[in-house]
mmCIF file of C-alpha atoms in Angstrom:
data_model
loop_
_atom_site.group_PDB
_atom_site.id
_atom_site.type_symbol
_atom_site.label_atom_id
_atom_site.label_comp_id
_atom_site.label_asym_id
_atom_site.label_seq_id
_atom_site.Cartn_x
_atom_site.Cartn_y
_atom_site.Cartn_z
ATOM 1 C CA UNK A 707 83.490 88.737 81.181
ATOM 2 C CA UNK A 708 87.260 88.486 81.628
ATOM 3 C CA UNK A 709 87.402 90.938 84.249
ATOM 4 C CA UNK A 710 91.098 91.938 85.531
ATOM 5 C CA UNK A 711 93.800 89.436 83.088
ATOM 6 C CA UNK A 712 97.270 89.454 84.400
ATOM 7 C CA UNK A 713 100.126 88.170 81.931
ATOM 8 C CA UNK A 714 102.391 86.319 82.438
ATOM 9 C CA UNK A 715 101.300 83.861 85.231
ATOM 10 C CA UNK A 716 104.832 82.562 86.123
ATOM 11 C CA UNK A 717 108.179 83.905 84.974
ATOM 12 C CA UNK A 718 111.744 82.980 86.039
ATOM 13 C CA UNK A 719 114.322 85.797 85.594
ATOM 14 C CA UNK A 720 118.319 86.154 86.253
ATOM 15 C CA UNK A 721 119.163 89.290 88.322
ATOM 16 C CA UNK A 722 119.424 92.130 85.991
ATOM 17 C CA UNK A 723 117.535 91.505 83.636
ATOM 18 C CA UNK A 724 114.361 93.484 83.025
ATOM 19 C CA UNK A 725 110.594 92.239 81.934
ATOM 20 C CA UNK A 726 106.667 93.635 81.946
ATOM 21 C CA UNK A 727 104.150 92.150 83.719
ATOM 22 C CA UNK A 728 101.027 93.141 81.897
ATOM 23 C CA UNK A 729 97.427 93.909 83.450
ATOM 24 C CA UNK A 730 94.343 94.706 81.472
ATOM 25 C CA UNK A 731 91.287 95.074 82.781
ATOM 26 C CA UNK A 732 87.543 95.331 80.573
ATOM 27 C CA UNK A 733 85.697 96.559 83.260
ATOM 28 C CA UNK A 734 86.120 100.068 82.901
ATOM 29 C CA UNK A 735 87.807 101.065 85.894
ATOM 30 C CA UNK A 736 88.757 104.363 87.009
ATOM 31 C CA UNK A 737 91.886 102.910 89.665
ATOM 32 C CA UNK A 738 94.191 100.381 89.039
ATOM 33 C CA UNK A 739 96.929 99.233 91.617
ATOM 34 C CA UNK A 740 99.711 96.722 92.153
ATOM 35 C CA UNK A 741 100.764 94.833 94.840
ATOM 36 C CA UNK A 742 103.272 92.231 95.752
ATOM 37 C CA UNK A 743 102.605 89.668 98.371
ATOM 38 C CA UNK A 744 105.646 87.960 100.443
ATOM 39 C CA UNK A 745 104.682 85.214 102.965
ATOM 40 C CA UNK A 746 103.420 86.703 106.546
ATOM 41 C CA UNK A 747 103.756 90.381 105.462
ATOM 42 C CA UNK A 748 100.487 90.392 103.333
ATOM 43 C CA UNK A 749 99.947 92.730 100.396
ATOM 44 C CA UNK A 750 102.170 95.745 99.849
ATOM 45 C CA UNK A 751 101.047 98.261 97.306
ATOM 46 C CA UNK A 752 103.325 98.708 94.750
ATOM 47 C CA UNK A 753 102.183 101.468 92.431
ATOM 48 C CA UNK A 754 98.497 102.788 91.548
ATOM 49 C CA UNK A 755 96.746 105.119 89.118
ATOM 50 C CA UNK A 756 93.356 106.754 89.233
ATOM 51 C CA UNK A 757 93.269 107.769 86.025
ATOM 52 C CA UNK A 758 94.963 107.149 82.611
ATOM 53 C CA UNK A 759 98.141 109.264 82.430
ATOM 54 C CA UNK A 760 98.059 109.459 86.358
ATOM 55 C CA UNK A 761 100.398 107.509 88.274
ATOM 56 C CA UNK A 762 101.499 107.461 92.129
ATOM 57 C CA UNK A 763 103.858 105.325 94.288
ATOM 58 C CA UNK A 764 102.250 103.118 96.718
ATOM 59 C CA UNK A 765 104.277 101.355 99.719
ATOM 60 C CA UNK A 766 106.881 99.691 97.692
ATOM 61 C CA UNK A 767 107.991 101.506 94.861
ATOM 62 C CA UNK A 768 111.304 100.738 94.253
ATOM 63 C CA UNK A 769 112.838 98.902 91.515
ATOM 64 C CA UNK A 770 109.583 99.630 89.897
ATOM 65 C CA UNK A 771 107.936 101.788 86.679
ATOM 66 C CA UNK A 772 104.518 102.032 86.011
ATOM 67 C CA UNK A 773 102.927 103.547 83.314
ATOM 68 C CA UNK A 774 99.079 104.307 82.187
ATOM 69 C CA UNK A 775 98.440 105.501 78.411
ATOM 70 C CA UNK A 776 94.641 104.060 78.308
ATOM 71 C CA UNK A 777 92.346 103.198 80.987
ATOM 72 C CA UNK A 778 92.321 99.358 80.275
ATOM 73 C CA UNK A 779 96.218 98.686 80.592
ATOM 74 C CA UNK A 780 98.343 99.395 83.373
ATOM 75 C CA UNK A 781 101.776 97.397 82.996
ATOM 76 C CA UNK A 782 104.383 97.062 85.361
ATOM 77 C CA UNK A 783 107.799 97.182 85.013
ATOM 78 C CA UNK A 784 111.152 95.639 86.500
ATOM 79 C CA UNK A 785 113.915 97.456 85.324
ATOM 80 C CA UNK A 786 116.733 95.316 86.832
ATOM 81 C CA UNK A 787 115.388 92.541 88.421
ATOM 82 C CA UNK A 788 117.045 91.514 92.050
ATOM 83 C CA UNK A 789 116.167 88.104 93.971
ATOM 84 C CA UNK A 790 113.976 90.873 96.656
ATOM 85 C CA UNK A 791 111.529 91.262 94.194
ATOM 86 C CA UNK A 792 111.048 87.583 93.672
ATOM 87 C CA UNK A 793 107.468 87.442 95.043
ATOM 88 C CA UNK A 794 103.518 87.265 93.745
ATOM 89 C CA UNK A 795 102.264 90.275 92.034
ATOM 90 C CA UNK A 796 98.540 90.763 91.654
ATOM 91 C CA UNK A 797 96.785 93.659 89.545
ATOM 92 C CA UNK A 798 93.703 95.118 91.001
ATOM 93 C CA UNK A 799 90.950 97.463 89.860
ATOM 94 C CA UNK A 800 88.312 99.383 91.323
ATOM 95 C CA UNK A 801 85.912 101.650 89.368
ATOM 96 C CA UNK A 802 87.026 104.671 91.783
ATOM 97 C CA UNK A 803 87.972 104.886 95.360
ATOM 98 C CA UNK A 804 86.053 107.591 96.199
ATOM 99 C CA UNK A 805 82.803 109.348 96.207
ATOM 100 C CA UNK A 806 79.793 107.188 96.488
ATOM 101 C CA UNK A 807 81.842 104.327 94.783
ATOM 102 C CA UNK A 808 82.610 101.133 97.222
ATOM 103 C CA UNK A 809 86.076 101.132 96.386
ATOM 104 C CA UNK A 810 85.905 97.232 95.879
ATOM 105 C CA UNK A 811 88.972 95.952 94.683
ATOM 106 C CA UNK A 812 88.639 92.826 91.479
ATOM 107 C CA UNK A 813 91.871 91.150 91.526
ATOM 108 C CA UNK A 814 93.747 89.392 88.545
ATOM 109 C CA UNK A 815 94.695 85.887 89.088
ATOM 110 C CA UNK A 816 98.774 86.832 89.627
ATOM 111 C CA UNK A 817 101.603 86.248 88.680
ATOM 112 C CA UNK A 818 104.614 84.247 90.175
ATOM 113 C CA UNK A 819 108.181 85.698 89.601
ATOM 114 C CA UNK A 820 110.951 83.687 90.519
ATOM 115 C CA UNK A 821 114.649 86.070 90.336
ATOM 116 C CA UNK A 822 117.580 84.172 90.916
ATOM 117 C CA UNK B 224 102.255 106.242 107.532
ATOM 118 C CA UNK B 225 99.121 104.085 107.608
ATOM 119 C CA UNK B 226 99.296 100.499 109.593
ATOM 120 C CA UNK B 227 96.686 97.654 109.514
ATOM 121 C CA UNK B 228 96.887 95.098 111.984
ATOM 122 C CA UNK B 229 95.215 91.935 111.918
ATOM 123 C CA UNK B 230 95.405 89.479 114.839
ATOM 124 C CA UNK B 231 95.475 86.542 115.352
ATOM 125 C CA UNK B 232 97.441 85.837 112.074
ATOM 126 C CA UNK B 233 96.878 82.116 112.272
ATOM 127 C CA UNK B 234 94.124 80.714 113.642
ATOM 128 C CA UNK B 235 93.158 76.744 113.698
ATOM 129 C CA UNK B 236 89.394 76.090 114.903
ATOM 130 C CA UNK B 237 87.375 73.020 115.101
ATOM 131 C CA UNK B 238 84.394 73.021 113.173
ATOM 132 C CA UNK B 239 81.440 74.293 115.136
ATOM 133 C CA UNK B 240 82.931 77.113 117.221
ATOM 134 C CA UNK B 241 82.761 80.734 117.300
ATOM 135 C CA UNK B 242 85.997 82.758 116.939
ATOM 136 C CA UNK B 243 86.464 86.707 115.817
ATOM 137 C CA UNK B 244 89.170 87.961 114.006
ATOM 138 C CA UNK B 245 90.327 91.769 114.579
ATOM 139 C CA UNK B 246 91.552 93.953 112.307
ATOM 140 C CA UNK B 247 92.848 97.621 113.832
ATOM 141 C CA UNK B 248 93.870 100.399 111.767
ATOM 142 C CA UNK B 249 95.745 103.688 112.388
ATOM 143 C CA UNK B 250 93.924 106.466 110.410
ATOM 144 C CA UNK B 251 90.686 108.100 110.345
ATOM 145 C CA UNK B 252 88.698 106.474 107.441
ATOM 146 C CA UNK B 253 85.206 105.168 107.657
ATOM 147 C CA UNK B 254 85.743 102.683 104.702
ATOM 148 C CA UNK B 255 87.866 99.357 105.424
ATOM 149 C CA UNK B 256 87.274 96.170 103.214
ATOM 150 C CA UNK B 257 87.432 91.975 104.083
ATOM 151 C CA UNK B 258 89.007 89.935 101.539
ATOM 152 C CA UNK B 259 89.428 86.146 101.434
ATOM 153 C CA UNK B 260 92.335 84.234 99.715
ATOM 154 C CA UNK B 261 92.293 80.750 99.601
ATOM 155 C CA UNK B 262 96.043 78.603 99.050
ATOM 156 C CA UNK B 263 97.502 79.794 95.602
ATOM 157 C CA UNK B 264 94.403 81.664 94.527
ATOM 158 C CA UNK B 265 93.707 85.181 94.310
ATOM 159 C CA UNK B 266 91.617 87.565 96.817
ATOM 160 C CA UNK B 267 88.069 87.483 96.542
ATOM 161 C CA UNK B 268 85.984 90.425 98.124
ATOM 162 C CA UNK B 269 83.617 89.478 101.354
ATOM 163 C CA UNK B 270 82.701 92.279 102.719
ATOM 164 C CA UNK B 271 82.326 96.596 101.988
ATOM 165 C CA UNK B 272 81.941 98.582 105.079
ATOM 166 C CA UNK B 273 80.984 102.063 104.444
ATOM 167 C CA UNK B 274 80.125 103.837 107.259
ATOM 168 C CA UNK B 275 80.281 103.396 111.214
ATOM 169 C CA UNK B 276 78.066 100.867 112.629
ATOM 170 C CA UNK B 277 78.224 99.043 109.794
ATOM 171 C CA UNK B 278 77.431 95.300 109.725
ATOM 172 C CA UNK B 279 77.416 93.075 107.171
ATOM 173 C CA UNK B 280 76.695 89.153 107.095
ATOM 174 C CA UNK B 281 77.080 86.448 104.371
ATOM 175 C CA UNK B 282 76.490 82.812 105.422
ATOM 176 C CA UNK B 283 78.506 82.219 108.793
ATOM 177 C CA UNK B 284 80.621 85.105 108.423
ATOM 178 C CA UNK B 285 80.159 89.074 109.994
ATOM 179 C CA UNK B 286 81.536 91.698 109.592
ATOM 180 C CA UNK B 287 81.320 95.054 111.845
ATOM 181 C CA UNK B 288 83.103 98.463 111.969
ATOM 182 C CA UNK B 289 83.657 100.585 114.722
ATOM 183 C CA UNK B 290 85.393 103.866 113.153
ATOM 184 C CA UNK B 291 85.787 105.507 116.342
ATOM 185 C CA UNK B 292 87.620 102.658 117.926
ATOM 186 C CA UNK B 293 89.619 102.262 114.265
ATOM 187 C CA UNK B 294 88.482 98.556 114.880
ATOM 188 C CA UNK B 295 86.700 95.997 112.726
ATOM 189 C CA UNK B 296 85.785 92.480 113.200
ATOM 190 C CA UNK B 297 84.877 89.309 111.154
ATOM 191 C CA UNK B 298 82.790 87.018 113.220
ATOM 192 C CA UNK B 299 83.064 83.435 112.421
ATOM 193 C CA UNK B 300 79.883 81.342 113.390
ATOM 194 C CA UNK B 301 79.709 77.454 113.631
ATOM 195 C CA UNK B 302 82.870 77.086 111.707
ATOM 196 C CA UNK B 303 82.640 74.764 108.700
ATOM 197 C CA UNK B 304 86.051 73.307 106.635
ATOM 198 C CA UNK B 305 84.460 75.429 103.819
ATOM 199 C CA UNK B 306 86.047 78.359 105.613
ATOM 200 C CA UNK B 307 89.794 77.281 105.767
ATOM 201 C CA UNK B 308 91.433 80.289 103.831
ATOM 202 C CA UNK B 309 93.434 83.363 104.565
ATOM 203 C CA UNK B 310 91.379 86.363 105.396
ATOM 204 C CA UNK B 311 92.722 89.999 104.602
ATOM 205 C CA UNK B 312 91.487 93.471 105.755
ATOM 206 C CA UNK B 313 92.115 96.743 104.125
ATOM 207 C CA UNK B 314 92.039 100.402 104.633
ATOM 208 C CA UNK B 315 92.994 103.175 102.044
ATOM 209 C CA UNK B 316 94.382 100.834 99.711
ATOM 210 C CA UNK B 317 96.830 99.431 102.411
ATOM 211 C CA UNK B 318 96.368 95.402 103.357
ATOM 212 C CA UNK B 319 97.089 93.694 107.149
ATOM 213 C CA UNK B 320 99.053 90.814 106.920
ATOM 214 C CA UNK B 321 96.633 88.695 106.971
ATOM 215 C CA UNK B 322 95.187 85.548 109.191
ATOM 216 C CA UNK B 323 95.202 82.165 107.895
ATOM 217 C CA UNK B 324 92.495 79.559 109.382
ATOM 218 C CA UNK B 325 92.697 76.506 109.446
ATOM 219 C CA UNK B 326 88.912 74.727 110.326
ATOM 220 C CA UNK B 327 89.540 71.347 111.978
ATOM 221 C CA UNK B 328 86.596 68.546 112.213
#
């Protein structure tokens, strides 16, 4: 059971150029989210979806595309990278947020990009 | 606009003690989740809290909510190195920053 898979897991990029961190999940999941975590300011949500072809802005938008044409895949996107968004980026799923669902988030394993 | 506040956001203990760590949150919602992160790894879930009142326990670790106050707490029994990690709550998708401890023998 892979769970939530989160490609690449490290990536080193100059400033401007763009790249696509992938997330796929086989769990079936209704909501999918990103989030970027800094040192001592926790997670900050990125982008989410609750739905393929349903996308929102989270917290830290930004610099940012998301896009969600099946309910496995949910890729994000740096369009011109800056060092700011050098940080961890982690993928997370939940089957749905509301309702009698828990709204348990499964995490990837991240991914580590370096901007310089 | 949503805040979570954890405190303390480090915390070193010796093994054995009690110590709580309290998470506060500024909106009405009666679900808030406890996640735990250990160094370069990614965030395992500890706890669901559904509903007011709500307690949950696993091992030496408890977990309460108090909706009213906007207040929950993880309760740390007998502290064990096992338990060195960063703990995270969250509420509505939003995360505190997080408290890091550190269990001394």
């Amino acid at each position: 059971n892979a769970g939530v898979t989160q490609t690449p897991k490290f990536q080193v990029l100059k400033t401007g150029q763009s790249m696509t961190l992938q997330c796929a999940q086989d769990m079936n999941h209704e909501y999918m989210s990103w989030y970027r975590q800094d040192p001592g300011m926790g997670l900050r949500l990125i982008h989410y979806s609750v739905g393929a072809g349903i996308t929102d802005q989270g917290e830290v938008p930004n610099g940012y595309n998301v896009s969600r044409s099946t309910t496995e895949d949910f890729p994000l996107r740096l369009l011109s990278a800056a060092p700011s968004q050098t940080s961890v980026y982690f993928c997370a799923s939940s089957y749905s947020m509301w309702g009698t669902n828990t709204g348990e988030l499964f995490f990837g394993e991240g991914s580590r990009l370096t901007v310089l | 606009e949503l805040k979570v506040e954890q405190n303390p956001l480090f915390l070193s203990m010796q093994e054995g003690k009690n110590y709580t760590i309290y998470c506060n949150y500024s909106t009405t919602s009666d679900r808030l989740y406890w996640y735990r992160q250990d160094p370069g790894k990614s965030l395992e879930s500890l706890f669901v809290l559904l509903s007011n009142g709500a307690v949950k326990q696993e091992g030496r670790l408890m977990a309460s909510l108090d909706t009213k106050a906007r207040l929950s707490t993880l309760h740390i029994t007998a502290a064990v190195h096992d338990l060195s990690a960063t703990y995270f709550c969250a509420v509505d998708m939003r995360f505190g920053a997080g408290t890091r401890l550190t269990v001394k023998p």
